[in-house]
Amino acid sequence: MLGIDVGGTGGRAALEPLAGAFGDERVLISGPPVAITSGGSSALAVTGALIEEARAALQVRWPDARIVAVAIGATGIASLVTNPAASLAALSEAAGGAPVALAIDAVTAHLGALAGEPGAVVAVGTGTIALGTDLHEVWRRVGGWGHLYDDRGSGAWIGIEGLKAAIQTHDGVTADASALLSAAESRFGAAPTWPAQLYTRDDRGSVLAGFAADVAGLAAVGDVVAARIMTDAGTLVARTLAAALDPALPRRAAGLGGVFAAGGEFTAAFTAEFARLAPDASLVVARSTPLDGAVRLARLVAAGEVPAGHPPYLWR
């Protein structure tokens, strides 16, 4: 089986024997992040390249084997790719004729975090998206609309808020974000160069998310402005997750993604706000990663247990 996870920070693929235990004898492959241009998302191009690399790796590791199922979770598929269903035949052909399931990244994040159980999951990396689903009848998406006007609490959102605070101190509007200004200048150079660097990039979201690490680092050592940004981020992510708790689903929820590694103010605010908004819900620890979720989806494809599809969430 081949599971693929494609996002703003990079592409990842995992080959795994169908007959083996989950996670056993896994071969990992990495690829570039998704770029967003005037023509849309590069998610399918990144996916195609990962499939080619996976087939080459398959012949090295298991020369007599073939790919029997492919599952892909990719950012921007529903909103930045024209007619995702039209790509299925080409993806299947690239994989040697194997059946393919193509999903938004929230689906594979959900399968990773809750291992197929119904509930709500929020994935927080470069962007933020939540999905409440039973993977059959109920599909409730919240967020995931991109960093220009959404992705509340995501890595890109944190990076933007950090730069906004830094530029206000640079301009003399405030004086409290000098540490963030110094960190931003260390990463990007002098402030007047930032527009040319950021506005023109195809990977702007991931570059902004990279600065989130600096914001989180400053929050961890007590910087007041950075700590406030991380607190606000955690609060916003909790609200996104709570909104995905569809009444038809069990009151079970989880969060996963790179931003959760920041801990500190982010995690404290996330936990407190979610408990306030959904006091009857159980907030569980995510069982595994979105890439694991893609492998789980590939296993379902191989077993014939994936329905025909649920656009705009899942195409089969």
CSV table of C-alpha atoms in Angstrom, one decimal:
chain,number,residue,atom,x,y,z
A,1,MET,CA,0.0,0.0,0.0
A,2,LEU,CA,1.0,3.6,-0.5
A,3,GLY,CA,-0.1,6.4,1.7
A,4,ILE,CA,0.7,10.0,0.8
A,5,ASP,CA,0.4,13.2,2.9
A,6,VAL,CA,1.0,16.5,1.1
A,7,GLY,CA,1.0,19.8,2.8
A,8,GLY,CA,2.5,23.2,3.2
A,9,THR,CA,5.7,22.0,4.9
A,10,GLY,CA,6.4,19.1,2.6
A,11,GLY,CA,5.2,15.9,1.0
A,12,ARG,CA,5.6,12.5,2.7
A,13,ALA,CA,4.8,9.0,1.5
A,14,ALA,CA,4.9,5.6,3.1
A,15,LEU,CA,5.0,2.2,1.5
A,16,GLU,CA,3.9,-0.7,3.6
A,17,PRO,CA,3.2,-4.4,3.0
A,18,LEU,CA,-0.5,-5.2,2.9
A,19,ALA,CA,0.0,-8.4,4.8
A,20,GLY,CA,2.1,-6.8,7.6
A,21,ALA,CA,1.0,-5.2,10.8
A,22,PHE,CA,0.2,-1.5,10.7
A,23,GLY,CA,3.5,0.5,10.6
A,24,ASP,CA,5.6,-2.6,10.1
A,25,GLU,CA,8.4,-2.6,7.5
A,26,ARG,CA,7.5,0.9,6.3
A,27,VAL,CA,9.5,2.7,3.7
A,28,LEU,CA,9.4,6.5,3.9
A,29,ILE,CA,9.8,9.0,1.1
A,30,SER,CA,9.9,12.7,1.3
A,31,GLY,CA,9.1,15.5,-1.2
A,32,PRO,CA,8.7,19.3,-1.5
A,33,PRO,CA,5.9,21.4,0.0
A,34,VAL,CA,2.9,22.5,-2.0
A,35,ALA,CA,3.2,25.7,-3.8
A,36,ILE,CA,0.3,28.0,-4.7
A,37,THR,CA,0.5,30.0,-7.9
A,38,SER,CA,-2.0,31.8,-10.2
A,39,GLY,CA,-2.7,28.4,-11.7
A,40,GLY,CA,-3.7,26.8,-8.4
A,41,SER,CA,-2.1,24.3,-6.1
A,42,SER,CA,0.9,22.0,-7.0
A,43,ALA,CA,-0.5,19.3,-4.8
A,44,LEU,CA,-1.2,16.9,-7.6
A,45,ALA,CA,2.3,17.4,-9.2
A,46,VAL,CA,3.9,16.8,-5.8
A,47,THR,CA,1.8,13.7,-5.4
A,48,GLY,CA,2.7,12.4,-8.9
A,49,ALA,CA,6.4,12.7,-8.2
A,50,LEU,CA,6.0,10.9,-4.8
A,51,ILE,CA,4.2,8.0,-6.6
A,52,GLU,CA,7.1,7.7,-9.1
A,53,GLU,CA,9.6,7.7,-6.3
A,54,ALA,CA,7.6,5.2,-4.4
A,55,ARG,CA,7.5,2.8,-7.3
A,56,ALA,CA,11.2,3.0,-7.6
A,57,ALA,CA,11.7,2.4,-3.9
A,58,LEU,CA,9.3,-0.6,-4.2
A,59,GLN,CA,11.5,-2.3,-6.8
A,60,VAL,CA,14.5,-1.8,-4.5
A,61,ARG,CA,12.9,-3.1,-1.3
A,62,TRP,CA,10.4,-5.7,-2.7
A,63,PRO,CA,11.3,-6.4,-6.3
A,64,ASP,CA,8.4,-8.8,-6.9
A,65,ALA,CA,5.7,-6.6,-5.3
A,66,ARG,CA,3.3,-4.1,-6.8
A,67,ILE,CA,1.2,-1.3,-5.3
A,68,VAL,CA,-2.3,-2.5,-4.6
A,69,ALA,CA,-3.8,0.6,-3.2
A,70,VAL,CA,-3.0,4.3,-3.0
A,71,ALA,CA,-4.5,6.9,-0.6
A,72,ILE,CA,-3.6,10.6,-0.7
A,73,GLY,CA,-4.4,13.4,1.7
A,74,ALA,CA,-3.5,16.8,0.3
A,75,THR,CA,-4.0,20.4,1.3
A,76,GLY,CA,-6.0,22.6,-1.1
A,77,ILE,CA,-7.5,19.7,-3.1
A,78,ALA,CA,-11.1,20.9,-2.6
A,79,SER,CA,-10.5,24.6,-3.2
A,80,LEU,CA,-7.3,25.1,-5.3
A,81,VAL,CA,-7.5,22.1,-7.7
A,82,THR,CA,-10.0,22.2,-10.6
A,83,ASN,CA,-12.1,19.0,-10.7
A,84,PRO,CA,-10.0,16.7,-8.5
A,85,ALA,CA,-11.9,13.7,-9.7
A,86,ALA,CA,-10.4,14.2,-13.2
A,87,SER,CA,-7.0,13.4,-11.8
A,88,LEU,CA,-7.8,10.0,-10.4
A,89,ALA,CA,-7.2,8.0,-13.6
A,90,ALA,CA,-3.8,9.6,-14.1
A,91,LEU,CA,-2.8,8.9,-10.5
A,92,SER,CA,-3.9,5.3,-10.8
A,93,GLU,CA,-1.9,4.9,-14.0
A,94,ALA,CA,1.1,6.4,-12.3
A,95,ALA,CA,0.7,3.8,-9.6
A,96,GLY,CA,0.6,0.9,-12.0
A,97,GLY,CA,-3.2,0.7,-12.2
A,98,ALA,CA,-3.8,0.5,-8.4
A,99,PRO,CA,-7.1,1.9,-7.1
A,100,VAL,CA,-6.8,5.4,-5.6
A,101,ALA,CA,-8.5,7.5,-2.9
A,102,LEU,CA,-7.9,11.2,-3.0
A,103,ALA,CA,-8.9,13.2,0.1
A,104,ILE,CA,-8.6,16.6,1.6
A,105,ASP,CA,-5.9,16.6,4.3
A,106,ALA,CA,-8.4,16.8,7.1
A,107,VAL,CA,-9.7,13.3,6.2
A,108,THR,CA,-6.3,11.6,6.6
A,109,ALA,CA,-5.6,13.7,9.7
A,110,HIS,CA,-8.9,12.4,11.1
A,111,LEU,CA,-7.9,8.8,10.3
A,112,GLY,CA,-4.6,9.3,11.9
A,113,ALA,CA,-5.8,10.9,15.1
A,114,LEU,CA,-8.9,8.8,15.8
A,115,ALA,CA,-7.9,5.7,13.8
A,116,GLY,CA,-11.3,5.5,12.0
A,117,GLU,CA,-13.5,6.2,15.0
A,118,PRO,CA,-16.2,9.0,14.6
A,119,GLY,CA,-15.6,12.4,16.1
A,120,ALA,CA,-13.9,15.7,15.4
A,121,VAL,CA,-10.3,16.4,14.6
A,122,VAL,CA,-8.4,19.6,14.1
A,123,ALA,CA,-5.1,19.6,12.2
A,124,VAL,CA,-2.8,22.5,12.8
A,125,GLY,CA,0.3,22.9,10.7
A,126,THR,CA,0.9,25.6,8.0
A,127,GLY,CA,-2.9,25.9,8.0
A,128,THR,CA,-5.8,24.9,10.2
A,129,ILE,CA,-8.7,22.7,9.3
A,130,ALA,CA,-11.1,20.7,11.4
A,131,LEU,CA,-13.4,17.8,10.3
A,132,GLY,CA,-16.2,16.2,12.2
A,133,THR,CA,-17.1,12.9,10.5
A,134,ASP,CA,-18.0,9.3,10.8
A,135,LEU,CA,-16.4,8.7,7.4
A,136,HIS,CA,-19.8,7.7,6.0
A,137,GLU,CA,-22.8,10.0,6.5
A,138,VAL,CA,-21.6,13.0,8.5
A,139,TRP,CA,-19.1,15.4,7.1
A,140,ARG,CA,-18.6,18.8,8.9
A,141,ARG,CA,-15.7,20.9,7.8
A,142,VAL,CA,-14.6,24.0,9.6
A,143,GLY,CA,-11.7,26.3,8.5
A,144,GLY,CA,-9.0,25.5,6.0
A,145,TRP,CA,-9.7,28.5,3.8
A,146,GLY,CA,-6.1,29.6,3.6
A,147,HIS,CA,-3.8,32.1,5.3
A,148,LEU,CA,-5.1,35.3,3.6
A,149,TYR,CA,-8.3,35.3,5.7
A,150,ASP,CA,-8.5,32.1,7.7
A,151,ASP,CA,-6.3,29.3,9.0
A,152,ARG,CA,-7.0,30.6,12.5
A,153,GLY,CA,-4.3,29.7,15.0
A,154,SER,CA,-2.1,28.0,12.4
A,155,GLY,CA,1.6,28.2,11.8
A,156,ALA,CA,1.0,30.8,9.0
A,157,TRP,CA,-1.4,32.7,11.2
A,158,ILE,CA,1.1,32.8,14.1
A,159,GLY,CA,3.8,33.9,11.7
A,160,ILE,CA,1.6,36.7,10.3
A,161,GLU,CA,0.7,37.9,13.8
A,162,GLY,CA,4.3,37.9,14.8
A,163,LEU,CA,5.3,40.0,11.7
A,164,LYS,CA,2.4,42.4,12.3
A,165,ALA,CA,3.6,43.0,15.9
A,166,ALA,CA,7.2,43.4,14.7
A,167,ILE,CA,6.4,45.9,12.0
A,168,GLN,CA,4.4,48.1,14.4
A,169,THR,CA,7.4,48.3,16.7
A,170,HIS,CA,9.6,49.0,13.6
A,171,ASP,CA,7.3,51.9,12.7
A,172,GLY,CA,7.2,53.3,16.2
A,173,VAL,CA,3.5,52.6,16.7
A,174,THR,CA,4.3,50.3,19.7
A,175,ALA,CA,7.5,49.5,21.6
A,176,ASP,CA,6.6,46.1,23.0
A,177,ALA,CA,7.6,43.8,20.2
A,178,SER,CA,11.3,44.5,19.9
A,179,ALA,CA,12.2,40.8,20.4
A,180,LEU,CA,9.9,39.8,17.6
A,181,LEU,CA,11.3,42.5,15.4
A,182,SER,CA,14.8,41.3,16.1
A,183,ALA,CA,13.8,37.7,15.4
A,184,ALA,CA,12.1,38.7,12.1
A,185,GLU,CA,15.1,40.7,11.0
A,186,SER,CA,17.4,37.7,11.7
A,187,ARG,CA,15.2,35.5,9.6
A,188,PHE,CA,14.2,37.8,6.8
A,189,GLY,CA,16.6,40.7,6.8
A,190,ALA,CA,15.7,44.4,7.1
A,191,ALA,CA,12.0,45.1,7.4
A,192,PRO,CA,11.8,47.1,4.1
A,193,THR,CA,12.8,43.9,2.2
A,194,TRP,CA,9.9,41.8,3.7
A,195,PRO,CA,7.2,42.7,1.1
A,196,ALA,CA,9.4,41.7,-1.8
A,197,GLN,CA,10.4,38.5,-0.1
A,198,LEU,CA,6.9,37.4,1.0
A,199,TYR,CA,4.3,38.7,-1.4
A,200,THR,CA,6.0,37.2,-4.4
A,201,ARG,CA,6.6,33.7,-3.1
A,202,ASP,CA,4.6,30.6,-4.2
A,203,ASP,CA,5.3,29.0,-0.8
A,204,ARG,CA,4.4,32.1,1.2
A,205,GLY,CA,2.3,30.1,3.7
A,206,SER,CA,5.1,27.7,4.6
A,207,VAL,CA,7.6,30.6,4.9
A,208,LEU,CA,5.2,32.5,7.3
A,209,ALA,CA,4.7,29.3,9.2
A,210,GLY,CA,8.5,29.0,9.6
A,211,PHE,CA,8.5,32.2,11.6
A,212,ALA,CA,5.9,30.7,14.0
A,213,ALA,CA,8.8,28.7,15.5
A,214,ASP,CA,10.5,32.0,16.4
A,215,VAL,CA,7.3,33.3,18.0
A,216,ALA,CA,6.8,30.1,20.0
A,217,GLY,CA,10.5,30.2,21.1
A,218,LEU,CA,10.1,33.8,22.4
A,219,ALA,CA,6.9,32.8,24.1
A,220,ALA,CA,8.6,30.0,25.9
A,221,VAL,CA,11.2,32.4,27.4
A,222,GLY,CA,8.6,34.8,28.6
A,223,ASP,CA,8.2,37.4,25.8
A,224,VAL,CA,4.8,39.0,26.6
A,225,VAL,CA,3.7,39.8,23.0
A,226,ALA,CA,4.8,36.4,21.7
A,227,ALA,CA,3.0,34.6,24.5
A,228,ARG,CA,-0.2,36.6,23.8
A,229,ILE,CA,0.0,35.5,20.1
A,230,MET,CA,0.4,31.8,21.1
A,231,THR,CA,-2.5,32.1,23.6
A,232,ASP,CA,-4.7,33.6,21.0
A,233,ALA,CA,-3.7,30.9,18.5
A,234,GLY,CA,-4.6,28.1,21.0
A,235,THR,CA,-8.0,29.8,21.7
A,236,LEU,CA,-8.8,30.1,18.0
A,237,VAL,CA,-7.9,26.5,17.3
A,238,ALA,CA,-10.1,25.3,20.1
A,239,ARG,CA,-13.0,27.2,18.7
A,240,THR,CA,-12.5,25.7,15.2
A,241,LEU,CA,-12.4,22.2,16.7
A,242,ALA,CA,-15.5,22.8,18.9
A,243,ALA,CA,-17.4,24.0,15.8
A,244,ALA,CA,-16.7,20.7,14.1
A,245,LEU,CA,-18.5,18.7,16.8
A,246,ASP,CA,-21.5,17.7,14.8
A,247,PRO,CA,-24.5,16.8,16.9
A,248,ALA,CA,-24.8,13.5,15.1
A,249,LEU,CA,-21.3,12.4,16.2
A,250,PRO,CA,-19.9,11.2,19.5
A,251,ARG,CA,-18.5,14.0,21.6
A,252,ARG,CA,-15.0,12.8,20.9
A,253,ALA,CA,-12.2,15.2,19.6
A,254,ALA,CA,-8.5,15.4,19.1
A,255,GLY,CA,-5.9,17.8,17.8
A,256,LEU,CA,-2.7,17.1,15.9
A,257,GLY,CA,-0.1,18.9,13.8
A,258,GLY,CA,3.2,20.6,14.2
A,259,VAL,CA,1.9,23.7,16.1
A,260,PHE,CA,0.9,21.5,19.0
A,261,ALA,CA,4.5,20.8,19.6
A,262,ALA,CA,4.9,24.4,20.8
A,263,GLY,CA,3.1,23.4,24.1
A,264,GLY,CA,3.1,26.2,26.7
A,265,GLU,CA,0.6,29.0,26.2
A,266,PHE,CA,-0.8,27.4,23.0
A,267,THR,CA,-1.7,24.1,24.5
A,268,ALA,CA,-3.0,25.7,27.8
A,269,ALA,CA,-5.3,28.1,25.9
A,270,PHE,CA,-6.5,25.4,23.5
A,271,THR,CA,-7.4,23.0,26.3
A,272,ALA,CA,-9.1,25.6,28.4
A,273,GLU,CA,-11.1,27.1,25.6
A,274,PHE,CA,-12.2,23.7,24.3
A,275,ALA,CA,-13.3,22.7,27.8
A,276,ARG,CA,-15.3,25.9,28.1
A,277,LEU,CA,-17.0,25.5,24.7
A,278,ALA,CA,-17.6,21.7,24.9
A,279,PRO,CA,-17.6,20.6,28.5
A,280,ASP,CA,-19.3,17.4,27.7
A,281,ALA,CA,-16.8,16.4,25.0
A,282,SER,CA,-13.8,14.1,25.5
A,283,LEU,CA,-10.5,15.6,24.3
A,284,VAL,CA,-8.3,12.6,23.5
A,285,VAL,CA,-4.7,12.3,22.5
A,286,ALA,CA,-4.2,11.8,18.8
A,287,ARG,CA,-3.2,8.2,18.1
A,288,SER,CA,-1.0,8.9,15.1
A,289,THR,CA,-0.1,11.2,12.3
A,290,PRO,CA,-1.8,12.3,9.0
A,291,LEU,CA,0.7,10.1,7.1
A,292,ASP,CA,-0.5,7.2,9.3
A,293,GLY,CA,-4.0,8.2,8.4
A,294,ALA,CA,-3.2,8.0,4.7
A,295,VAL,CA,-1.8,4.5,5.2
A,296,ARG,CA,-5.0,3.5,7.0
A,297,LEU,CA,-7.1,4.9,4.1
A,298,ALA,CA,-4.9,2.9,1.7
A,299,ARG,CA,-5.7,-0.3,3.8
A,300,LEU,CA,-9.4,0.5,3.5
A,301,VAL,CA,-9.1,1.0,-0.3
A,302,ALA,CA,-7.3,-2.4,-0.6
A,303,ALA,CA,-10.0,-4.1,1.4
A,304,GLY,CA,-12.8,-2.5,-0.7
A,305,GLU,CA,-14.1,-0.7,2.4
A,306,VAL,CA,-14.1,2.9,1.1
A,307,PRO,CA,-17.4,4.1,-0.4
A,308,ALA,CA,-17.6,5.5,-3.9
A,309,GLY,CA,-16.7,8.9,-2.6
A,310,HIS,CA,-17.9,12.0,-0.8
A,311,PRO,CA,-16.9,15.1,-2.7
A,312,PRO,CA,-15.6,17.6,-1.8
A,313,TYR,CA,-13.9,15.6,1.0
A,314,LEU,CA,-13.1,12.3,-0.6
A,315,TRP,CA,-12.8,11.0,-4.2
A,316,ARG,CA,-12.5,7.4,-5.1
